[in-house]
Structure formats: structure tokens, C-alpha cells
């Protein structure tokens, strides 16, 4: 009789339970974010950590993606005699989907893992408890600042990713067809509207919120010593990436519904 | 550390915003948001998937975008499309500029194409004329209809081809029957032609070998030299006789006048010498004592042979003209045997079918004047008239024949025939002398007894 009361929860219940806890954590972060103190110094520091130091990774990845996309697009377009449309296809692909999603996944891997490990370490070593004992709102100071930093850094990193991809695509394209930069840019932006550019970029604000929230939750609630830190770091990357990909589908659908003409 | 973070954060944010703003600028520039523009309208029965924001091109150049597409209120109304065009292209947008919906490439986006106009400038806000879009579905429907028509046509032609093939087969069968039927006559005809050819070859070989009168005349230089020397001698004797006669006439004249010439003796002597030379010459033409015929007999014989040879040659040539092989050759060159061609035959359909006639008619009073002793002769005005007509014929006379047709109205039939031939011959003679024409190319045809177009002459240029 007693065994049925204390039986371990199943995977579905665990998933639903954790989803609820993350949602509560996110709601708390949103609520606290609008309450002083705003911890701008820490936000600045976290933007520097999440954004500035992610630039090499994002720029390199973006450049490589641009080159690869250009080559793949050329191989396809040339079959239809539409080589002139390669810049437009490359720009559309990068700005609409590839740039935001790849930036989110890269930041999830680098920053999300860092946040999970850092906060997990602070939890395990009772540094968070120490801050609390000093009357410092650890949630406000450690969690909200990181979420805000991710939300600010992601759109900027996405823009950098898009620009790097366009440069890489141009270099690959001019190596193949000697196209000029002016013609390349004119062709690239020929079929892109404002909404095609702004909405996918702003979409990454949500990605930043997801990365910051999931990573901070997993680190902030870490248990089990150093093993728990590693688990929190790994789960931060996996969970934030999965949620990010799923949410991306939902966001694209919402954009299509709200802006049918300009949505991609 | 904190200042480094702030600098990094500042550079990161500012740089990112600038990059984002650059993207916005490029998009705005492509959308021509930074150029002055005005709005225009056009209307379509169907917009063919044209959307708001679609490009507008004027003469193929990007000029703006579609701003609004207003849905029609009823089935009889049209879609009203509002679009903008940048200021730099205003000068080519005219009231007759036609707007149409086109596709960018085969699978590209729809865009609004505005043609370059020719009339007055289109003011901003005006409605431009439109041309309804062309749909692939319409094209496929037309292609289907065309293929159906082609199929029906091919079916119809197939029946005709079958009938034509049957007709050709029947014709071939008939031709085969005809060939079989004429085989025997053709064989006989071929044998006759072969015999004629052999005879002609034998004749020419004998002539070439110097046999017969014609052969000797052609090939023996001694006969020619003897004839030439005799003629020269006769000419010299006759000159001497003329001189002597002149002298005698002068002597008689002086004797009648009572003035006795002092050199009468010398004159009588000259007469005597001339008489001796004449005697020698005449004796040369007399038969010799040895029974020879003498030079006169030889000359008579030679001239007789020559006359006979020329007669034979004329007959041979006449035969060749009528020969199967040579008739076409002579006809092509214009050697129509007008001497044996009657006016009726000349006007026959058979003759007409082989040639075309270019005829110039001239009245009698234009060409002829009455002579004092009766009869007619070509007047100066008539010669000028003939010259004018021949001016148009001369460029054809090398390989073409000219027939002079004579016409006479008055008189009996025989009189008409004779007088018309006389007129034709006079004109023919004049033309041959005046324009150095070959007599073989110019014929005279008396037409007076057959047809009377009037009193006069007609020049006819025969063409194949």
C-alpha cells in the first residue's frame, strides 16, 4: 500500500513537472526584471561575456556557413539556369532562418553551458547562499542579469552572423563568377522586405530568453556536487537547444500568421 | 575589468546596431524608400497573384512597388492597383504607358511592368491603361486546341495522300503501257536516225578527203590559184580595152571636128597591140591543137562543178535542217525556214506554241512613198520609223529572229500576196543593210492574202 504513495515519478510526470518549474522560473524572472535594482553593471558584464566573447565563434561560423550555402545554392541554381539568383537565395536563407537558428544554437552551446556550469558551481559551493546571507537578491543578481544579457546579445550576434555569412557568400560567389560587391548586394537584397529582416532578427530575443532562462534554472537549481555541475551544464545545452528549435517552429508560424506577405 | 567590460559591451552593442541599420538601409535603398516618388493607379480584371509590395518596373528598370490592391465591389468591376514610381522615371511614364503583370523569370515573383509611353506626361495620381495578364493555363488551353486541329488536319491529309498515291500508281501503270506501245516505232525511228547519221558521216568524210567537186574545191589549192589568176588577167585585159575604146572615142571626136590628131599613128598602134593581147587571151580559152579543152574550158568546168557543189551543199543543209537531230539546233538559232513556211502555217497554233511574238505595227503611209513611175519605196520618215523600232529589238537580235510581215488590203488575193511580199522584202533588205543583220535571222512573210490588219508592215521579234 505504502509503495504506491512513494513510487518514483514516471518520465512524463518528470517532464511536465520540470516544464512547470521552468515556466514558474521564467515568470519569476520576468516579474523580477521589472523590479529594482536593475543591476546594470552586472548586465553590462554579462553582455560582454555572452556577446562580445561569442563574436569570434559567431563570425567564424557565419562566414563558413555563407561559403557553404553559396556553394550548395550554386550547385542547385545552375541546374535551372538561375545562377543570378544565388545572392538572393543566400540572403533569404541566412536572414530568414539559418542565421537566427544557428546563432541560437551556438550561443546555447557556449553561453548556456557556461551559465549552467557557473550557477551550478555557485550553488554547490554555497556562494549563492552566501549572497543571500549578505541580503543580496541572488535571483535578481545572477539569473535576471544573465537572461537580459542573452536577450540583448542574441539579436546582435544574429546580425553579425548574417553579415559574416553574406561576406563569406560574396567571397565564394565572386571566386566563382567574379560578381561585383555592388551587384551582389543589390541582388541579395532585391527580394527582402523590412519585415523579412526585422522579424527573424527580433525572434532571437526569444531565443536569448530561452537560453538564459533554461540555463540559469538548471544551474540555479543544481544539486549533487561537482557531478551535478556537469549534469547541469550538459542539460543546459541540450534542453535549451531543443526548446529553442521547437519554439522556432512556433515563432515562424506566428510570423506567417501575423505578416503573411512579409513572412518567410 | 569593469571598464573593459563596458567598452566591450559598448562596442558590441553599437557595432551590432550599426550592422543592423546597414541592413535596413540596403533594404530601404532597394525598395527606393529614399527617393522621391508619386503614386499611380491601374486596373485589372484579374491580378494574377500580384501582391502588395511587389516590384514596379518601368521599361524593365526597377521603379517602385505596389502599395495597395483594392478588391472590386462586384463581378463587373476591376481590381484597382495603387503603386508608386520614383521621380527619376517620371519622364518616361506617359498617358499611353500600359501597365501589365509579368513574372520575374520562369518561376519568379510577379511584378508590375509599365511600358515607356510616347504621348504627354502622366500626372501623379492618374490611372494608366492596363493589359490583362497572360496565364499559363490559357496558353495550355490554346496549345490543346491547336494540337487538336493539327490532329484533325493530319487525319484529313492522310486520306488525300492515300488517294494521291493511288492516282500516281495508276499513272505509272498507264505510262508503262504507253512505253510498251511505242517501243516498236521508237526502234524503227532509232534505226532511221542511225542510218541518216551514218550517211552524213560518210558524206563529210568524202568531202574532207577531197573527193568530188566540192572536195576538190575545198581541198585543192591549184584549182583556186588557176581561177584567181584567170580572173586577174581578164580584169587587166578589160581595162586595156576600155582605155583603147576611150582613145578611139577621143580620136573620132577630134577627127569629126576637123582637127587631125598628130599621133593617129600611135593610137592605131595601141589598138593593134590591144587587139593582139585580146587575141592571145581568147586563144588561151580556145581548145588546143592537141585536142585539149584550154583554160576557158577548164574555167567553165570548174565553175560548173562549183555551182553543182554549192547546190549539193544547199540541199544537204536543207536536209540537215529537217533532220531530227539538227532541227532543234537550227530552230534555236532562229533558222526558221520561212521560204517553205506558208502564211497559214506561220499563223498556226503549232508555230505559235513554240515562240512568242513581240509585234510592232506600222502603217503604209508611215513607211512608204509612191515612186514617180509607180510602185512604192521606203521614205526617209519610214526609215526613221524603222530605226526607232529596231532600237528596241537590237539587244535581242543576236540569237533571235525578226520577221517582217507585209500587209495589203486592196486588190485581188494574188495582188495582195505579191504586194505584201514586196513590202516585206523592201523592209527586210533595208534592215539587213542598215543594221548589218544576218539574212538568216531576218525573214519576210507576206500576210496580205491571209489576214488584213490594215495596210502596212509589222516587225515581229520571235522569242523562245
XYZ file of C-alpha atoms in Angstrom:
728
model
C 0.000 0.000 0.000
C 2.758 2.425 1.003
C 4.769 1.685 -2.082
C 2.167 3.190 -4.357
C 2.303 6.530 -2.493
C 6.117 6.898 -2.669
C 6.697 5.423 -6.091
C 9.190 7.427 -8.254
C 7.500 9.614 -10.856
C 7.444 8.497 -14.484
C 9.204 10.312 -17.340
C 6.056 12.079 -18.483
C 5.384 13.337 -14.994
C 9.005 14.383 -14.634
C 8.852 16.240 -17.959
C 5.630 18.009 -17.101
C 6.894 18.807 -13.642
C 10.132 20.247 -14.917
C 8.318 22.203 -17.578
C 6.144 23.720 -14.947
C 9.103 24.595 -12.760
C 10.929 26.201 -15.673
C 7.793 28.160 -16.575
C 7.475 29.365 -12.983
C 11.172 30.248 -13.028
C 10.672 32.197 -16.233
C 7.638 34.010 -14.899
C 9.567 34.942 -11.802
C 12.438 36.230 -13.917
C 10.076 38.383 -15.963
C 8.456 39.739 -12.856
C 11.739 40.431 -11.084
C 13.263 42.011 -14.176
C 10.992 44.978 -13.813
C 11.779 45.459 -10.156
C 14.739 47.491 -8.922
C 17.611 47.288 -8.518
C 18.322 46.734 -12.194
C 21.938 45.709 -11.765
C 23.135 47.456 -14.934
C 26.784 46.879 -14.115
C 26.220 43.138 -13.934
C 24.087 43.242 -17.078
C 26.935 45.018 -18.878
C 29.359 42.433 -17.639
C 27.143 39.591 -18.768
C 26.600 41.167 -22.207
C 30.349 41.345 -22.531
C 30.673 37.741 -21.507
C 27.823 36.382 -23.628
C 28.042 38.672 -26.610
C 31.482 40.133 -27.084
C 33.300 36.937 -26.298
C 30.993 34.968 -28.580
C 31.864 37.103 -31.566
C 34.805 35.006 -32.832
C 32.710 31.856 -32.746
C 29.729 33.501 -34.398
C 31.736 35.306 -37.079
C 33.734 32.229 -37.980
C 30.662 30.067 -38.078
C 28.731 32.645 -40.091
C 31.495 33.011 -42.657
C 31.773 29.271 -43.089
C 28.021 28.902 -43.358
C 27.920 31.629 -46.025
C 30.576 29.916 -48.094
C 28.931 26.521 -47.786
C 25.460 27.866 -48.520
C 26.771 29.682 -51.580
C 28.352 26.553 -52.944
C 25.276 24.440 -52.306
C 22.976 27.087 -53.731
C 25.083 27.410 -56.847
C 25.052 23.682 -57.436
C 21.261 23.734 -57.302
C 20.577 27.009 -59.082
C 22.841 26.282 -62.018
C 20.715 23.275 -62.895
C 17.830 25.636 -63.525
C 19.913 28.333 -65.173
C 19.235 30.683 -62.282
C 22.787 31.471 -61.177
C 21.884 35.165 -60.996
C 19.517 34.378 -58.136
C 22.226 32.901 -55.909
C 22.802 36.087 -53.852
C 19.077 36.492 -53.268
C 18.679 32.870 -52.275
C 21.674 33.058 -49.973
C 20.492 36.246 -48.291
C 16.971 34.941 -47.875
C 18.193 31.709 -46.368
C 20.617 33.417 -43.997
C 18.412 36.247 -42.801
C 15.178 34.310 -42.530
C 16.261 31.138 -40.827
C 19.828 29.971 -40.923
C 21.344 32.992 -39.214
C 18.947 33.223 -36.243
C 18.756 29.493 -35.614
C 22.484 28.863 -35.928
C 23.237 31.812 -33.670
C 20.795 30.485 -31.104
C 22.325 27.032 -31.179
C 25.874 28.370 -30.980
C 25.058 30.670 -28.063
C 23.155 27.847 -26.444
C 26.246 25.709 -26.619
C 28.694 28.304 -25.469
C 26.794 30.655 -23.175
C 24.118 28.238 -21.985
C 26.673 25.721 -20.872
C 28.632 28.490 -19.183
C 25.649 29.811 -17.303
C 24.600 26.342 -16.188
C 28.089 25.459 -15.006
C 28.748 28.828 -13.354
C 25.484 28.990 -11.435
C 25.659 25.286 -10.636
C 29.106 25.756 -9.196
C 27.937 28.702 -7.167
C 25.009 26.643 -5.872
C 27.168 23.658 -4.997
C 29.809 25.766 -3.304
C 27.090 27.692 -1.446
C 28.160 31.015 -2.929
C 24.511 31.733 -3.704
C 23.676 31.075 -0.073
C 26.443 33.482 0.903
C 24.972 36.174 -1.319
C 21.608 35.583 0.234
C 23.139 35.881 3.674
C 24.525 39.270 2.605
C 20.983 40.364 1.737
C 21.728 40.250 -1.976
C 18.869 39.025 -4.142
C 20.740 36.213 -5.816
C 17.948 35.570 -8.323
C 17.927 39.181 -9.391
C 21.689 39.481 -9.429
C 22.620 36.161 -11.012
C 19.637 34.995 -13.052
C 17.856 38.081 -14.381
C 21.039 39.819 -15.451
C 22.126 36.786 -17.463
C 18.716 36.397 -19.092
C 18.679 40.068 -20.069
C 22.238 39.830 -21.359
C 21.271 36.863 -23.547
C 18.197 38.681 -24.844
C 20.316 41.685 -25.838
C 23.262 39.729 -27.210
C 21.333 37.293 -29.377
C 19.917 39.804 -31.945
C 23.268 41.498 -32.246
C 25.057 38.216 -32.668
C 22.453 37.204 -35.239
C 23.138 40.390 -37.212
C 26.861 39.647 -37.052
C 26.168 36.083 -38.149
C 24.124 37.342 -41.123
C 26.800 39.841 -42.138
C 29.553 37.235 -41.841
C 27.512 34.809 -43.875
C 26.908 37.423 -46.576
C 30.627 38.207 -46.722
C 31.503 34.531 -46.945
C 28.876 34.035 -49.630
C 30.182 37.003 -51.574
C 33.758 35.744 -51.480
C 32.662 32.320 -52.620
C 30.446 33.783 -55.307
C 32.996 36.251 -56.631
C 35.561 33.479 -56.776
C 33.226 31.512 -59.000
C 31.583 34.201 -61.127
C 33.595 37.416 -60.477
C 30.462 39.243 -59.385
C 30.998 42.754 -58.003
C 30.119 43.643 -54.408
C 27.612 46.254 -55.533
C 25.779 43.873 -57.831
C 25.961 41.151 -55.211
C 24.357 43.376 -52.555
C 21.699 44.617 -54.976
C 20.812 41.102 -55.968
C 20.940 39.878 -52.368
C 18.514 42.472 -51.036
C 16.311 42.551 -54.138
C 13.557 40.401 -52.686
C 13.923 41.096 -48.972
C 11.481 43.376 -47.229
C 11.776 45.092 -43.896
C 9.664 42.525 -42.138
C 11.696 39.759 -43.696
C 14.740 41.257 -41.996
C 13.437 42.642 -38.708
C 11.158 39.842 -37.518
C 13.643 36.962 -37.793
C 16.237 39.117 -36.054
C 13.915 40.059 -33.216
C 12.893 36.432 -32.989
C 16.273 35.746 -31.429
C 15.295 37.856 -28.407
C 13.032 34.968 -27.518
C 15.884 32.593 -28.193
C 18.036 34.589 -25.744
C 15.306 34.481 -23.149
C 15.008 30.690 -23.549
C 18.761 30.109 -23.362
C 19.181 32.373 -20.361
C 16.167 31.042 -18.519
C 16.751 27.326 -19.086
C 20.461 27.551 -18.391
C 20.004 29.706 -15.311
C 17.267 27.417 -13.995
C 19.359 24.298 -14.396
C 22.392 25.963 -12.767
C 20.442 27.761 -10.078
C 18.765 24.506 -9.010
C 21.816 22.273 -9.248
C 22.242 19.532 -6.670
C 24.746 16.732 -6.259
C 28.125 18.396 -6.072
C 30.535 18.531 -8.998
C 28.650 15.787 -10.790
C 25.555 17.928 -10.569
C 27.503 20.832 -12.086
C 28.462 18.774 -15.122
C 24.963 17.456 -15.485
C 23.547 20.972 -15.219
C 25.956 22.209 -17.871
C 25.128 19.409 -20.296
C 21.400 19.626 -19.724
C 21.543 23.357 -20.218
C 22.867 22.898 -23.737
C 20.583 20.017 -24.663
C 17.400 21.375 -23.177
C 17.834 24.953 -24.317
C 18.657 23.765 -27.854
C 15.624 21.513 -28.020
C 13.291 24.147 -26.680
C 14.834 26.706 -29.000
C 14.246 24.572 -32.074
C 10.651 23.827 -31.110
C 9.911 27.421 -30.245
C 11.452 28.487 -33.550
C 8.805 26.482 -35.390
C 6.084 28.133 -33.342
C 7.534 31.600 -33.897
C 7.807 31.124 -37.624
C 4.211 30.028 -37.714
C 3.170 33.061 -35.678
C 5.089 35.352 -38.032
C 3.359 33.773 -41.002
C 0.019 34.375 -39.390
C 0.709 37.985 -38.430
C 2.602 39.027 -41.576
C 1.506 36.780 -44.437
C 3.044 38.957 -47.138
C 6.370 39.614 -45.479
C 6.824 36.421 -43.546
C 9.401 33.902 -44.629
C 37.903 44.845 -15.521
C 34.684 46.728 -15.283
C 35.820 49.390 -17.752
C 36.926 46.694 -20.153
C 33.542 45.085 -19.909
C 31.822 48.384 -20.549
C 33.975 49.083 -23.603
C 33.396 45.614 -24.939
C 29.701 45.849 -24.298
C 29.575 49.304 -25.937
C 31.489 48.202 -28.994
C 29.404 45.075 -29.254
C 26.067 46.825 -28.988
C 26.948 49.841 -31.115
C 28.588 47.723 -33.760
C 25.644 45.370 -33.823
C 23.169 48.219 -34.132
C 25.166 49.805 -36.931
C 25.273 46.498 -38.735
C 21.557 46.073 -38.286
C 20.981 49.627 -39.504
C 23.122 48.940 -42.561
C 20.889 46.027 -43.388
C 17.827 48.241 -43.039
C 19.421 50.845 -45.300
C 20.230 48.328 -48.004
C 16.699 47.020 -47.952
C 15.275 50.540 -47.986
C 17.561 51.501 -50.825
C 16.431 48.535 -52.870
C 12.863 49.495 -52.107
C 13.648 53.060 -53.163
C 12.401 54.462 -49.901
C 14.984 57.231 -50.027
C 13.889 58.532 -53.455
C 11.030 60.896 -54.165
C 8.113 59.100 -55.706
C 4.494 59.546 -56.711
C 1.539 57.270 -56.788
C -0.263 55.996 -59.846
C -3.153 53.652 -60.458
C -4.097 50.949 -62.884
C -6.900 48.408 -63.104
C -7.046 44.715 -63.947
C -9.847 42.198 -64.312
C -7.541 39.741 -62.517
C -4.338 40.456 -60.637
C -2.724 37.067 -61.284
C -1.203 36.684 -57.785
C 0.237 40.197 -57.758
C 0.751 41.209 -54.120
C 1.263 44.364 -52.150
C 4.955 45.133 -52.015
C 5.616 43.638 -55.422
C 8.091 45.487 -57.587
C 7.136 48.015 -60.209
C 9.351 48.268 -63.254
C 9.221 50.975 -65.880
C 10.728 49.855 -69.158
C 12.407 46.994 -67.295
C 14.035 49.216 -64.657
C 13.076 48.982 -61.001
C 10.903 51.993 -60.269
C 8.940 51.335 -57.087
C 6.469 48.949 -55.580
C 2.809 48.110 -55.353
C 1.232 49.923 -52.425
C -2.316 48.705 -52.421
C -4.629 46.363 -54.305
C -8.266 47.309 -53.910
C -10.714 44.455 -54.343
C -13.571 45.142 -56.801
C -17.050 45.741 -55.412
C -18.762 43.466 -57.905
C -18.095 40.993 -60.711
C -18.185 43.744 -63.300
C -15.661 45.889 -61.503
C -11.892 45.534 -61.630
C -9.026 45.313 -59.193
C -7.572 48.763 -58.667
C -3.827 48.653 -58.117
C -2.075 51.554 -56.460
C 1.658 51.788 -56.967
C 4.464 54.283 -56.742
C 7.156 55.259 -59.187
C 10.368 57.081 -58.304
C 10.864 60.578 -59.571
C 13.741 59.854 -61.933
C 11.454 57.770 -64.149
C 8.605 60.249 -64.357
C 9.793 61.447 -67.739
C 9.037 58.130 -69.456
C 5.693 57.468 -67.820
C 3.126 58.828 -70.270
C -0.602 58.645 -70.581
C -0.292 55.781 -73.076
C 2.086 53.783 -70.873
C 0.478 50.367 -70.454
C 0.733 48.522 -67.143
C 0.843 44.738 -67.177
C 1.549 41.966 -64.715
C 4.680 39.987 -65.536
C 6.689 37.197 -63.975
C 10.321 37.604 -62.964
C 11.832 34.738 -64.911
C 10.012 31.461 -65.360
C 9.252 30.823 -61.710
C 9.944 34.222 -60.184
C 7.745 36.707 -58.386
C 5.031 38.700 -60.071
C 5.727 42.345 -60.700
C 4.012 45.280 -62.347
C 5.549 46.271 -65.655
C 4.869 49.746 -67.020
C 5.763 50.376 -70.648
C 7.515 53.532 -71.775
C 4.937 55.870 -73.267
C 5.016 58.292 -76.164
C 2.323 60.880 -75.525
C 2.091 63.552 -72.857
C 3.452 63.055 -69.347
C 1.232 61.115 -66.959
C 0.480 63.298 -63.951
C 0.792 61.703 -60.485
C -2.422 60.084 -59.362
C -3.676 59.248 -62.835
C -4.860 55.797 -63.894
C -2.687 54.186 -66.514
C -4.139 51.812 -69.116
C -3.552 48.135 -68.473
C -3.088 44.895 -70.350
C -4.576 41.777 -68.816
C -2.018 39.209 -67.617
C -1.251 36.167 -69.653
C -1.805 32.919 -67.807
C -0.009 29.642 -68.462
C -3.391 27.941 -68.231
C -4.654 29.969 -71.181
C -1.552 29.029 -73.126
C -2.063 25.349 -72.374
C -5.684 25.597 -73.454
C -4.635 27.167 -76.747
C -1.949 24.537 -77.239
C -4.505 21.809 -76.620
C -6.840 23.361 -79.182
C -4.019 23.736 -81.702
C -2.890 20.146 -81.250
C -6.469 19.010 -81.766
C -6.688 20.990 -85.007
C -3.367 19.590 -86.195
C -4.571 16.086 -85.452
C -7.726 16.644 -87.499
C -5.724 18.165 -90.343
C -3.271 15.273 -90.375
C -6.193 12.860 -90.499
C -7.695 14.682 -93.463
C -4.362 14.903 -95.267
C -3.773 11.233 -94.661
C -6.864 10.401 -96.761
C -5.750 12.750 -99.516
C -2.284 11.229 -99.551
C -3.797 7.787 -99.947
C -5.843 8.941 -102.925
C -2.838 10.713 -104.419
C -0.733 7.586 -104.054
C -3.386 5.543 -105.818
C -3.512 8.124 -108.621
C 0.267 8.055 -109.016
C 0.199 4.276 -109.186
C -2.472 4.381 -111.899
C -0.500 6.992 -113.824
C 2.653 4.891 -113.629
C 0.705 1.944 -114.946
C -0.546 3.982 -117.896
C 2.936 5.270 -118.621
C 4.199 1.724 -118.632
C 1.522 0.741 -121.160
C 2.431 3.715 -123.353
C 6.115 2.838 -123.258
C 5.362 -0.717 -124.305
C 3.137 0.538 -127.122
C 5.724 2.910 -128.626
C 8.652 0.595 -128.262
C 8.464 -0.726 -131.861
C 8.044 2.737 -133.505
C 10.897 4.026 -131.388
C 13.126 1.200 -132.543
C 12.357 1.908 -136.187
C 12.883 5.605 -135.628
C 16.215 4.974 -133.952
C 17.361 2.822 -136.875
C 16.384 5.535 -139.375
C 18.210 8.190 -137.400
C 21.255 5.971 -137.191
C 21.204 5.495 -140.939
C 20.918 9.251 -141.530
C 23.820 9.836 -139.192
C 25.951 7.274 -140.992
C 25.159 8.823 -144.385
C 26.024 12.307 -143.167
C 29.261 10.996 -141.691
C 30.192 9.319 -144.969
C 29.442 12.493 -146.948
C 31.547 14.627 -144.657
C 34.389 12.117 -144.742
C 34.439 12.143 -148.549
C 34.349 15.945 -148.607
C 37.196 16.030 -146.093
C 39.153 13.569 -148.262
C 38.862 15.858 -151.283
C 36.613 13.615 -153.297
C 34.033 15.062 -155.675
C 33.674 18.597 -156.908
C 33.066 20.113 -153.518
C 36.018 18.216 -152.071
C 38.366 19.422 -154.821
C 37.141 22.995 -154.454
C 37.707 22.902 -150.745
C 40.953 20.975 -150.614
C 42.858 21.603 -153.981
C 44.779 24.949 -153.892
C 45.778 24.632 -157.574
C 42.203 24.973 -158.736
C 41.786 28.050 -156.611
C 45.038 29.636 -157.833
C 44.196 28.999 -161.506
C 40.788 30.529 -161.133
C 42.222 33.563 -159.338
C 44.946 34.157 -161.960
C 42.443 33.904 -164.828
C 40.165 36.408 -163.227
C 43.052 38.857 -162.721
C 44.101 38.536 -166.340
C 40.560 39.141 -167.628
C 40.330 42.221 -165.469
C 43.584 43.646 -166.830
C 42.542 42.981 -170.481
C 39.213 44.624 -169.988
C 40.952 47.679 -168.532
C 43.120 47.908 -171.625
C 40.114 47.533 -173.923
C 38.415 50.326 -172.011
C 41.438 52.527 -172.383
C 41.619 51.814 -176.126
C 37.956 52.498 -176.590
C 38.394 55.794 -174.819
C 41.274 56.715 -177.018
C 39.333 55.812 -180.185
C 36.402 57.892 -178.989
C 38.706 60.879 -178.447
C 40.263 60.351 -181.888
C 36.897 60.181 -183.643
C 35.839 63.290 -181.830
C 38.886 65.162 -182.910
C 38.518 63.749 -186.464
C 34.928 64.996 -186.667
C 35.995 68.374 -185.504
C 38.450 68.533 -188.409
C 41.406 68.534 -186.122
C 43.543 65.595 -187.390
C 45.455 64.191 -184.493
C 49.162 64.181 -184.893
C 49.567 60.917 -183.052
C 46.903 58.939 -185.001
C 49.537 56.512 -185.976
C 50.404 55.854 -182.332
C 46.770 55.364 -181.499
C 46.271 52.837 -184.261
C 49.329 51.075 -182.976
C 47.905 50.891 -179.489
C 44.685 49.473 -180.845
C 46.651 46.929 -182.737
C 48.563 45.867 -179.617
C 45.366 45.616 -177.656
C 43.811 43.508 -180.354
C 46.798 41.180 -180.235
C 46.513 40.786 -176.484
C 42.827 40.059 -176.792
C 43.580 37.518 -179.451
C 46.180 35.810 -177.279
C 43.788 35.736 -174.390
C 40.935 34.399 -176.488
C 43.214 31.763 -177.971
C 44.103 30.712 -174.465
C 40.469 29.952 -173.905
C 40.158 28.018 -177.184
C 40.779 24.247 -177.417
C 44.463 23.471 -178.095
C 45.765 21.688 -181.119
C 46.427 18.554 -179.121
C 42.745 18.197 -178.511
C 42.893 19.954 -175.052
C 39.959 21.973 -173.839
C 42.047 25.063 -172.902
C 41.786 27.379 -169.882
C 38.295 28.560 -170.852
C 37.029 25.019 -170.899
C 38.723 24.367 -167.519
C 37.199 27.518 -166.040
C 33.756 26.591 -167.335
C 34.131 23.110 -165.941
C 35.334 24.426 -162.583
C 32.540 26.949 -162.306
C 30.036 24.282 -163.264
C 31.431 21.956 -160.634
C 31.359 24.715 -158.052
C 27.755 25.529 -158.916
C 26.874 21.869 -158.636
C 28.743 21.591 -155.316
C 27.019 24.627 -153.859
C 23.693 23.219 -154.951
C 24.507 19.924 -153.233
C 25.648 21.776 -150.117
C 22.434 23.747 -150.072
C 20.450 20.552 -150.402
C 22.484 18.908 -147.651
C 21.985 21.840 -145.326
C 18.305 21.854 -146.146
C 18.199 18.164 -145.298
C 20.028 18.813 -142.070
C 17.504 21.492 -141.125
C 14.717 18.971 -141.362
C 16.703 16.198 -139.763
C 15.518 15.076 -136.347
C 18.854 15.799 -134.741
C 19.587 19.168 -136.314
C 16.111 20.666 -136.469
C 16.204 21.864 -132.886
C 19.642 23.318 -133.403
C 18.531 25.353 -136.375
C 15.349 26.456 -134.680
C 17.201 27.562 -131.567
C 19.402 29.742 -133.677
C 16.429 31.293 -135.471
C 16.799 29.437 -138.737
C 13.134 29.163 -139.406
C 12.594 28.045 -142.941
C 10.396 30.909 -143.877
C 10.763 30.098 -147.556
C 8.840 26.890 -147.094
C 6.532 28.288 -144.457
C 3.203 29.495 -145.722
C 1.328 32.372 -144.057
C -1.233 29.871 -142.807
C 1.461 27.718 -141.206
C 3.133 30.812 -139.848
C -0.081 31.682 -138.048
C -0.792 28.117 -136.978
C -1.121 27.129 -133.315
C 1.797 24.746 -133.653
C 4.122 27.533 -134.652
C 2.618 29.841 -132.049
C 3.219 27.329 -129.295
C 6.972 27.288 -129.854
C 7.600 31.002 -129.902
C 6.280 34.238 -128.505
C 5.915 37.208 -130.814
C 6.602 40.789 -129.985
C 4.925 42.709 -132.817
C 5.198 46.395 -133.752
C 2.705 47.609 -136.346
C 3.490 50.394 -138.829
C 1.069 51.841 -141.340
C 1.819 52.039 -145.044
C 1.853 55.828 -145.117
C 4.370 55.846 -142.266
C 6.905 53.789 -144.191
C 6.384 54.081 -147.934
C 6.142 56.837 -150.522
C 4.878 56.402 -154.090
C 7.541 56.432 -156.767
C 7.160 58.578 -159.836
C 6.988 55.570 -162.179
C 4.588 53.685 -159.948
C 5.239 51.355 -157.060
C 6.430 52.078 -153.511
C 9.747 52.851 -151.887
C 10.809 53.418 -148.283
C 10.583 57.081 -147.377
C 13.037 58.856 -145.068
C 10.368 59.110 -142.418
C 9.710 55.386 -142.857
C 13.387 54.585 -142.409
C 13.477 56.709 -139.266
C 10.428 54.867 -138.009
C 12.080 51.512 -138.698
C 15.255 52.702 -136.956
C 13.237 53.652 -133.884
C 11.542 50.259 -133.771
C 14.801 48.388 -134.290
C 16.376 50.341 -131.448
C 14.237 48.255 -129.108
C 14.906 44.997 -130.974
C 18.649 45.261 -131.404
C 19.510 43.975 -127.942
C 17.665 40.739 -128.792
C 18.828 40.199 -132.358
C 21.898 38.120 -131.590
C 20.028 34.878 -131.061
C 16.523 35.834 -132.124
C 14.819 36.025 -135.489
C 12.937 39.010 -136.851
C 10.023 38.514 -139.193
C 8.827 41.326 -141.449
C 5.131 40.854 -142.104
C 3.725 42.609 -145.116
C 0.024 43.513 -145.301
C -2.016 44.786 -148.256
C -5.761 45.379 -148.160
C -6.718 46.461 -151.663
C -6.733 44.350 -154.802
C -7.301 40.740 -155.585
C -5.886 37.978 -153.397
C -2.883 37.318 -155.639
C -2.226 41.025 -155.879
C -2.401 41.310 -152.113
C 0.063 38.447 -151.729
C 2.569 39.844 -154.206
C 2.435 43.400 -152.981
C 2.647 42.402 -149.328
C 5.727 40.285 -150.102
C 7.253 43.208 -151.950
C 6.718 45.477 -148.965
C 8.126 42.900 -146.567
C 11.184 42.326 -148.772
C 11.908 46.040 -149.041
C 11.842 46.457 -145.327
C 13.879 43.275 -144.807
C 16.545 44.435 -147.262
C 16.758 47.789 -145.552
C 17.105 46.251 -142.110
C 19.821 43.816 -143.211
C 21.884 46.583 -144.821
C 21.273 49.206 -142.199
C 21.928 47.084 -139.119
C 24.268 44.514 -140.692
C 21.936 41.705 -139.710
C 22.469 38.158 -140.830
C 19.928 37.342 -143.577
C 19.293 34.035 -141.859
C 17.864 35.879 -138.873
C 15.531 38.145 -140.829
C 12.571 36.745 -142.677
C 9.815 38.216 -144.822
C 6.259 36.942 -144.533
C 3.539 38.083 -146.971
C 0.361 38.224 -144.975
C -1.844 40.248 -147.253
C -3.764 37.312 -148.691
C -4.364 35.708 -145.300
C -5.124 38.376 -142.785
C -5.540 42.060 -143.187
C -4.953 44.096 -140.117
C -4.551 47.092 -142.329
C -2.239 48.469 -144.949
C 1.326 48.375 -143.761
C 4.120 46.325 -142.249
C 4.639 44.665 -138.886
C 8.015 43.892 -137.336
C 7.895 40.726 -135.240
C 10.602 39.678 -132.792
C 10.411 35.942 -132.185
C 11.301 34.675 -128.701
C 11.562 31.097 -127.500
